[in-house]
mmCIF file of C-alpha atoms and ligand atoms in Angstrom:
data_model
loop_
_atom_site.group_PDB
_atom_site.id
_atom_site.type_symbol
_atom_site.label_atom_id
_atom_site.label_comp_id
_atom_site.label_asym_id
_atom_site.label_seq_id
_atom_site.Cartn_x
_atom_site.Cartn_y
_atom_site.Cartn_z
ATOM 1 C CA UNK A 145 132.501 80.270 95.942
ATOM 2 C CA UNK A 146 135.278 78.579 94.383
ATOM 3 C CA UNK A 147 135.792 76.318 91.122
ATOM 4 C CA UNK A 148 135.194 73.550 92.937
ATOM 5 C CA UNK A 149 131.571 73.839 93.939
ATOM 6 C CA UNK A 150 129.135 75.307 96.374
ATOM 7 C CA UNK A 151 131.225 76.958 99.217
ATOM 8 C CA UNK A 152 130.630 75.232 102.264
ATOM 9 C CA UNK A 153 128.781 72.149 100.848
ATOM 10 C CA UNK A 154 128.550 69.359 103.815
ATOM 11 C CA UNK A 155 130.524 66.105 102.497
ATOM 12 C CA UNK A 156 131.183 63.322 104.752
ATOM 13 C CA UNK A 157 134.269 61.537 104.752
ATOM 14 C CA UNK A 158 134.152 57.748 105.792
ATOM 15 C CA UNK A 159 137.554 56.139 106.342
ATOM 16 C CA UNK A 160 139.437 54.202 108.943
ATOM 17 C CA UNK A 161 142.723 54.813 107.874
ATOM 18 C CA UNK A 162 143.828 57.740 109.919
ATOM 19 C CA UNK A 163 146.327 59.312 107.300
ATOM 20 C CA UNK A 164 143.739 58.848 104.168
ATOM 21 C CA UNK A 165 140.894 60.679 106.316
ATOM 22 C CA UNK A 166 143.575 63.523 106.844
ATOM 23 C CA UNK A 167 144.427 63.613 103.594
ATOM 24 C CA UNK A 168 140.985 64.043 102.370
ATOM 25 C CA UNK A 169 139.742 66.515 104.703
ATOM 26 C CA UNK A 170 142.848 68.714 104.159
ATOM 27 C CA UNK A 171 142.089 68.524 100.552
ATOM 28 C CA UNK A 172 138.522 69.014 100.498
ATOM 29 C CA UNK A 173 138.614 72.032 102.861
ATOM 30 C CA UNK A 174 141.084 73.512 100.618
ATOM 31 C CA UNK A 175 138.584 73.120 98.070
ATOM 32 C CA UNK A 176 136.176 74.909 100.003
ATOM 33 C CA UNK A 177 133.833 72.171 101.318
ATOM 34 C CA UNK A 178 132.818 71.459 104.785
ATOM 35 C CA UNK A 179 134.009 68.263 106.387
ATOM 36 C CA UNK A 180 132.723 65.936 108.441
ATOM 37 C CA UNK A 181 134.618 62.500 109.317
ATOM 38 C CA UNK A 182 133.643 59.327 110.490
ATOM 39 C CA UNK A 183 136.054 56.248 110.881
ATOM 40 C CA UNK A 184 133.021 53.305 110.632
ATOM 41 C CA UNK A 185 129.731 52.059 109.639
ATOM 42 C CA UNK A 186 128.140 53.018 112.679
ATOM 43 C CA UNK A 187 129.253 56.812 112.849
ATOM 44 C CA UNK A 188 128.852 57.149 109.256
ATOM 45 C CA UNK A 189 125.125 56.166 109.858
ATOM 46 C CA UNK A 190 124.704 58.257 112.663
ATOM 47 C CA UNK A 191 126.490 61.428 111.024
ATOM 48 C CA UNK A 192 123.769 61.271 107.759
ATOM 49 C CA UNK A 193 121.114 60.581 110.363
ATOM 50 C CA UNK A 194 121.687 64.158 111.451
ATOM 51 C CA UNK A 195 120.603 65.078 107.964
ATOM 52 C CA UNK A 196 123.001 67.765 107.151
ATOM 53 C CA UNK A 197 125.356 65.832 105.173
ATOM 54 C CA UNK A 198 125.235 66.827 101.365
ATOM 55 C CA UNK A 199 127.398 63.979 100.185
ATOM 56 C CA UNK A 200 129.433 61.213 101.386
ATOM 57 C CA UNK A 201 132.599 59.855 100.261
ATOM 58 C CA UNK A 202 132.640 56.201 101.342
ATOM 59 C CA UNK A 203 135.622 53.342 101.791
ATOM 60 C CA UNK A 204 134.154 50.397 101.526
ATOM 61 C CA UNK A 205 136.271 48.618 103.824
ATOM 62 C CA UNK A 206 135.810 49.844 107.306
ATOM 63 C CA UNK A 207 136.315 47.949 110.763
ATOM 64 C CA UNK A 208 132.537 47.504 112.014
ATOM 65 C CA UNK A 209 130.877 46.703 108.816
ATOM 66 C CA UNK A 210 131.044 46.781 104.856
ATOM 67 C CA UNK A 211 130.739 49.925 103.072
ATOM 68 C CA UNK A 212 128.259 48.275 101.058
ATOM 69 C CA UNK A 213 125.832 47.398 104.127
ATOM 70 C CA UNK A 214 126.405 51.191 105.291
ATOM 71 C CA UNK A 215 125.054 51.851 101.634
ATOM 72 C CA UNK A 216 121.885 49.912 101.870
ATOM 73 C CA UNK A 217 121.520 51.308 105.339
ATOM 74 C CA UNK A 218 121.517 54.893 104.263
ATOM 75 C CA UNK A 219 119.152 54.306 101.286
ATOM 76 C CA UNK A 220 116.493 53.034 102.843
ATOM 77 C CA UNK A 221 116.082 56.570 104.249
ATOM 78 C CA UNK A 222 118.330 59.167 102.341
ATOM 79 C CA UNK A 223 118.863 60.402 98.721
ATOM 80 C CA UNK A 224 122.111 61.592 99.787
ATOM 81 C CA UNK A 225 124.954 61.488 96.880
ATOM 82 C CA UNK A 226 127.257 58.603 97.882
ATOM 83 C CA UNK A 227 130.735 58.315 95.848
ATOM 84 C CA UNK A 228 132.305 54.656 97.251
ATOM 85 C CA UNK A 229 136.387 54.694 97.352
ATOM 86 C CA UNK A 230 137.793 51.103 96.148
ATOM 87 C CA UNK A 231 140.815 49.122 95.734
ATOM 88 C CA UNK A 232 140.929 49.356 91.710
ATOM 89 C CA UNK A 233 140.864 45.354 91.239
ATOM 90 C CA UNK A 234 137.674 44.848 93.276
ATOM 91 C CA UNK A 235 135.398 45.319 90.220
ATOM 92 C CA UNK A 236 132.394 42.900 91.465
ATOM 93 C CA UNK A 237 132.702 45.326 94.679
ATOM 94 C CA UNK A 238 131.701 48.441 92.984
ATOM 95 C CA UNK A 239 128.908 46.703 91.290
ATOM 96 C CA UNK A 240 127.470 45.720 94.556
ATOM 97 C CA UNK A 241 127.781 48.586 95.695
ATOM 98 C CA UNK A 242 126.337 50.803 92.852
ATOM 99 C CA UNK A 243 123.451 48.472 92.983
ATOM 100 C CA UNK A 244 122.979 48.723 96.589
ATOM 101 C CA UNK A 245 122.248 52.158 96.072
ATOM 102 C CA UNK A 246 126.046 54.138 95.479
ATOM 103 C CA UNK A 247 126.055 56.594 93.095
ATOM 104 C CA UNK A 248 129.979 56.662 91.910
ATOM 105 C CA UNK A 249 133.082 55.455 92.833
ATOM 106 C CA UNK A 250 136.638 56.434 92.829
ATOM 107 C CA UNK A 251 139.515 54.141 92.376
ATOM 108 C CA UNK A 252 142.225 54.295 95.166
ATOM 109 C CA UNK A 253 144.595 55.920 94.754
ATOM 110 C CA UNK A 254 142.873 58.654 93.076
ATOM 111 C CA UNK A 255 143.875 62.152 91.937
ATOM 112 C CA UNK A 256 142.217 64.799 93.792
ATOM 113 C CA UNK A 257 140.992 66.516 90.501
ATOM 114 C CA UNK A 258 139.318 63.200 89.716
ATOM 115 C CA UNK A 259 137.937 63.160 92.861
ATOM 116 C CA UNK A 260 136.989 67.040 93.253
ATOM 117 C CA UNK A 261 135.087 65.997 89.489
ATOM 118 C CA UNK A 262 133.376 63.096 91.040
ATOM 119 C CA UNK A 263 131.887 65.086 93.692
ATOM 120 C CA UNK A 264 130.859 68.028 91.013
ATOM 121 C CA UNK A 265 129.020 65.663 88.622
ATOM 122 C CA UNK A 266 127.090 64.117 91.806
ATOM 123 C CA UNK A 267 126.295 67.101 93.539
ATOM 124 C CA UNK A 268 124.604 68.475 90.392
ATOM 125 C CA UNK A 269 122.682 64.985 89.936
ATOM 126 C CA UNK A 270 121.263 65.717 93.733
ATOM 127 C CA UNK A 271 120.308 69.453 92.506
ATOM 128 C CA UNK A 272 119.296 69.752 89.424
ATOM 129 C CA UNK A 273 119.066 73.108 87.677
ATOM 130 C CA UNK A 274 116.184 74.341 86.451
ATOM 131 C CA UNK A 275 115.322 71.441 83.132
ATOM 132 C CA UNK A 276 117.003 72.480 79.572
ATOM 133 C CA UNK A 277 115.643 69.539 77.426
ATOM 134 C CA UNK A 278 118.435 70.289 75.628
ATOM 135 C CA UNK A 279 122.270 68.927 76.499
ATOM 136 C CA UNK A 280 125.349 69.783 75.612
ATOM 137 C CA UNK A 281 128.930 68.057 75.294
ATOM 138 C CA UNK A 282 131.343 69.184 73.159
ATOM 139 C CA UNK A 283 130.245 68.707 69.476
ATOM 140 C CA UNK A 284 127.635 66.492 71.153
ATOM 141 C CA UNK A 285 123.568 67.784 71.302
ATOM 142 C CA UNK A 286 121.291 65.564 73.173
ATOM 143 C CA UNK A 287 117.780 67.165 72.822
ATOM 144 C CA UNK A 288 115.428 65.351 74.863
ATOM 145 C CA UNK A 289 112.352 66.832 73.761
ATOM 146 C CA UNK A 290 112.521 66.295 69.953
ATOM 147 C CA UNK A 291 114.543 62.921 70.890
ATOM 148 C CA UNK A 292 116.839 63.906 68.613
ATOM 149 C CA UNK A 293 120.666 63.884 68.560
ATOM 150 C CA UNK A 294 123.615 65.792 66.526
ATOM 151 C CA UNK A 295 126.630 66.281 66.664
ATOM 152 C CA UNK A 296 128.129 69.924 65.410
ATOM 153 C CA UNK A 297 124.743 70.755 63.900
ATOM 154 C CA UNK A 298 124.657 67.280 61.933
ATOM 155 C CA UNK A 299 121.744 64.771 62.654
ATOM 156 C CA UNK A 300 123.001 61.489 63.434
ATOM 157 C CA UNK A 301 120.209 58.702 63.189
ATOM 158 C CA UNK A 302 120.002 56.084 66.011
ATOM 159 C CA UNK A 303 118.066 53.499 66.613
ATOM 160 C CA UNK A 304 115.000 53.563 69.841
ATOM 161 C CA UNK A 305 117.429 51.401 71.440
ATOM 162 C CA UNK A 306 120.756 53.795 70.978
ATOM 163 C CA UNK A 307 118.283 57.111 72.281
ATOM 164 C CA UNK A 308 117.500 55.353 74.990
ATOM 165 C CA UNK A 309 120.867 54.455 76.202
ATOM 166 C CA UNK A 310 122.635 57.683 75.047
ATOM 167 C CA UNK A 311 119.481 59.373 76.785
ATOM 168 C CA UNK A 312 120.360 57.679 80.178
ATOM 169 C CA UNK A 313 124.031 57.998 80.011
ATOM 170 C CA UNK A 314 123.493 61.943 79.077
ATOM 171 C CA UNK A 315 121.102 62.675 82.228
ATOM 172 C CA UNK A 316 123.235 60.942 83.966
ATOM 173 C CA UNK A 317 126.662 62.428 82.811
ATOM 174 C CA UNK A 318 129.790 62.215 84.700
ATOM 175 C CA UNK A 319 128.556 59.503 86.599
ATOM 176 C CA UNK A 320 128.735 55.824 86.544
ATOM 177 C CA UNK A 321 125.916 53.311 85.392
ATOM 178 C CA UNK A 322 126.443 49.787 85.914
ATOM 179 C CA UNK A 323 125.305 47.460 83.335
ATOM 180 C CA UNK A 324 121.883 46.618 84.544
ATOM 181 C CA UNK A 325 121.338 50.186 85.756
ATOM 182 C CA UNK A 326 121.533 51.187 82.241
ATOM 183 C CA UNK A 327 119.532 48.859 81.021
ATOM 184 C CA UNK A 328 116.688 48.687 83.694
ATOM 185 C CA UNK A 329 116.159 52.701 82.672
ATOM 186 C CA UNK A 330 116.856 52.516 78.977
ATOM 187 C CA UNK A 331 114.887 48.829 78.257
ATOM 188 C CA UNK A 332 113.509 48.441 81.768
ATOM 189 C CA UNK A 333 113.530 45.631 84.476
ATOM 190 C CA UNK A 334 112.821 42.798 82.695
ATOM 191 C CA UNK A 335 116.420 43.403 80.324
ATOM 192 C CA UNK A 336 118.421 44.098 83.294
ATOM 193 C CA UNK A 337 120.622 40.910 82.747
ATOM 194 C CA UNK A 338 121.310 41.583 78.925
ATOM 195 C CA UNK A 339 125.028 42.782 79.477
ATOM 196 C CA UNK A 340 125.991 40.623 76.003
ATOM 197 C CA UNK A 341 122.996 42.766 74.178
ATOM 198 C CA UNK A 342 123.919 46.143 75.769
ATOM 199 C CA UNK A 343 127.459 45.681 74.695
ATOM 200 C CA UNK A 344 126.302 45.419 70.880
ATOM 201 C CA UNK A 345 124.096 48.502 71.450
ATOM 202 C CA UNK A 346 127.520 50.423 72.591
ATOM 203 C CA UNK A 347 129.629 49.379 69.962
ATOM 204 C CA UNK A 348 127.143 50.649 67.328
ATOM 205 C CA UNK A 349 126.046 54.124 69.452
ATOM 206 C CA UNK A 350 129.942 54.863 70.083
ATOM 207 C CA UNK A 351 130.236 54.490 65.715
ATOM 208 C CA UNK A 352 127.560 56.592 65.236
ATOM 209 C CA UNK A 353 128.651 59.180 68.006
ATOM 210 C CA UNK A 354 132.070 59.314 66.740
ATOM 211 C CA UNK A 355 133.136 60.613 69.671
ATOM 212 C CA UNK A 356 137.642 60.534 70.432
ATOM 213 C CA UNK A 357 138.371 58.968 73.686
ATOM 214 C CA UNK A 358 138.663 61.551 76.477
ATOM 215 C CA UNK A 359 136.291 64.143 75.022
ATOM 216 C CA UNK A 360 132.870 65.548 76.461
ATOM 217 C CA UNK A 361 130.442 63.251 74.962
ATOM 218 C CA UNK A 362 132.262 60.514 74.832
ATOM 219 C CA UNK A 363 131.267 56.789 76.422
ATOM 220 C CA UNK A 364 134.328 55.443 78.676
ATOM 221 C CA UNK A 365 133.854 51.963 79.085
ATOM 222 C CA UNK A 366 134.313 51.446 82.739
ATOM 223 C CA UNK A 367 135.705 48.086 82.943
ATOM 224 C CA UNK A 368 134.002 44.765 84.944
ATOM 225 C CA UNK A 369 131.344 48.035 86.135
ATOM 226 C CA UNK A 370 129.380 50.158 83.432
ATOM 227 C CA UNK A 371 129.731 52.877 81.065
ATOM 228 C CA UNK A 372 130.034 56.963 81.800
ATOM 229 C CA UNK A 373 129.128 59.494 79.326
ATOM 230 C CA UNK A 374 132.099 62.678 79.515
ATOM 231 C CA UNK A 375 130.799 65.536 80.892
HETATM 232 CA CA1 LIG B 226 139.585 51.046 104.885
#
């Protein structure tokens, strides 16, 4: 066992571009993790078919067919983690994607701590530890059983609204949520296209939070995709 995770946890890599797939598997063995590679849709499909996979990394533009097909392919039979790797201007990409059923993405080119934290936050999203109603980040206290938030012992009052959200982006933390994500579990279905509304919501939570940029407990506005609560 190593910082990085689970010793020998099974993580996919999905990428055409011969050097890139090196790259990655050198890294990510380093790291400690098992790697498998595929180099399109169709073996990516067929690798997670064989149901040993623990996570895949995913570039959404492969030869055969797009990522975001393999995506929708894969969930209609597996819960596996999926982290999609973009081009960092294709913002209306990673939506589709994330609502097609991706869990995260990373932003080529990406930093292999960024990357090494990606996989972290989703692998403990796929196996949760045993359920502490109460979270933790930084100053920040999310207790989920009294609904009630503080930060360094001081109760700060939100709105049902505000709970809701911060209560989504905390179980949730490290990891992406699109706009309508968040709001189809904070509000539910029928306020999954209130982006303008959800916007006002964050401006007021991230006030009351008072939270600096770049600390645990924190919302980072992810731009054109969602919001992500520091872990
Ligand atoms: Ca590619």
């Amino acid at each position: 066992m190593n910082a990085s995770g689970k010793h020998g946890t099974r993580v996919l890599v999905v990428e055409d571009e011969t050097q890139m797939r090196r790259l990655l598997t050198v890294s990510l063995t380093k790291h400690g993790f098992q790697v498998t590679t595929a180099s399109t849709g169709d073996e990516a499909l067929q690798e997670v078919s064989s149901g040993a996979i623990e996570l895949v990394l995913l570039d959404l533009g492969l030869p055969d067919m797009d990522g975001v097909q393999v995506c929708r392919d894969i969930r209609e039979w597996s819960a596996v983690p999926i982290i999609v790797v973009t081009v960092r201007e294709d913002e209306s990409d990673k939506v589709t994607a994330l609502d097609a059923g991706a869990d995260d993405y990373v932003n080529k080119p990406f930093g292999i701590d960024e990357l090494l934290a990606r996989i972290r936050a989703n692998l403990r999203r796929a196996s949760p530890e045993p359920a502490d109603p109460v979270l933790h980040f930084g100053a920040l206290t999310v207790d989920l059983q009294r609904h009630s938030v503080s930060k360094n012992g001081e109760y700060i009052h939100l709105t049902r609204t505000e709970y809701d959200l911060l209560r989504v982006l905390a179980t949730h933390a490290g990891r992406v949520l699109t706009h309508r994500q968040l709001l189809r579990e904070a509000r539910g279905p029928e306020y999954e296209g209130d982006t303008p509304l959800l916007r006002v919501h964050m401006v007021a939570l991230r006030r009351k939070l008072g939270i600096s940029p770049g600390l645990p407990g924190h919302i980072a506005t992810e731009a054109g995709v969602g919001y992500r609560l520091l872990a």
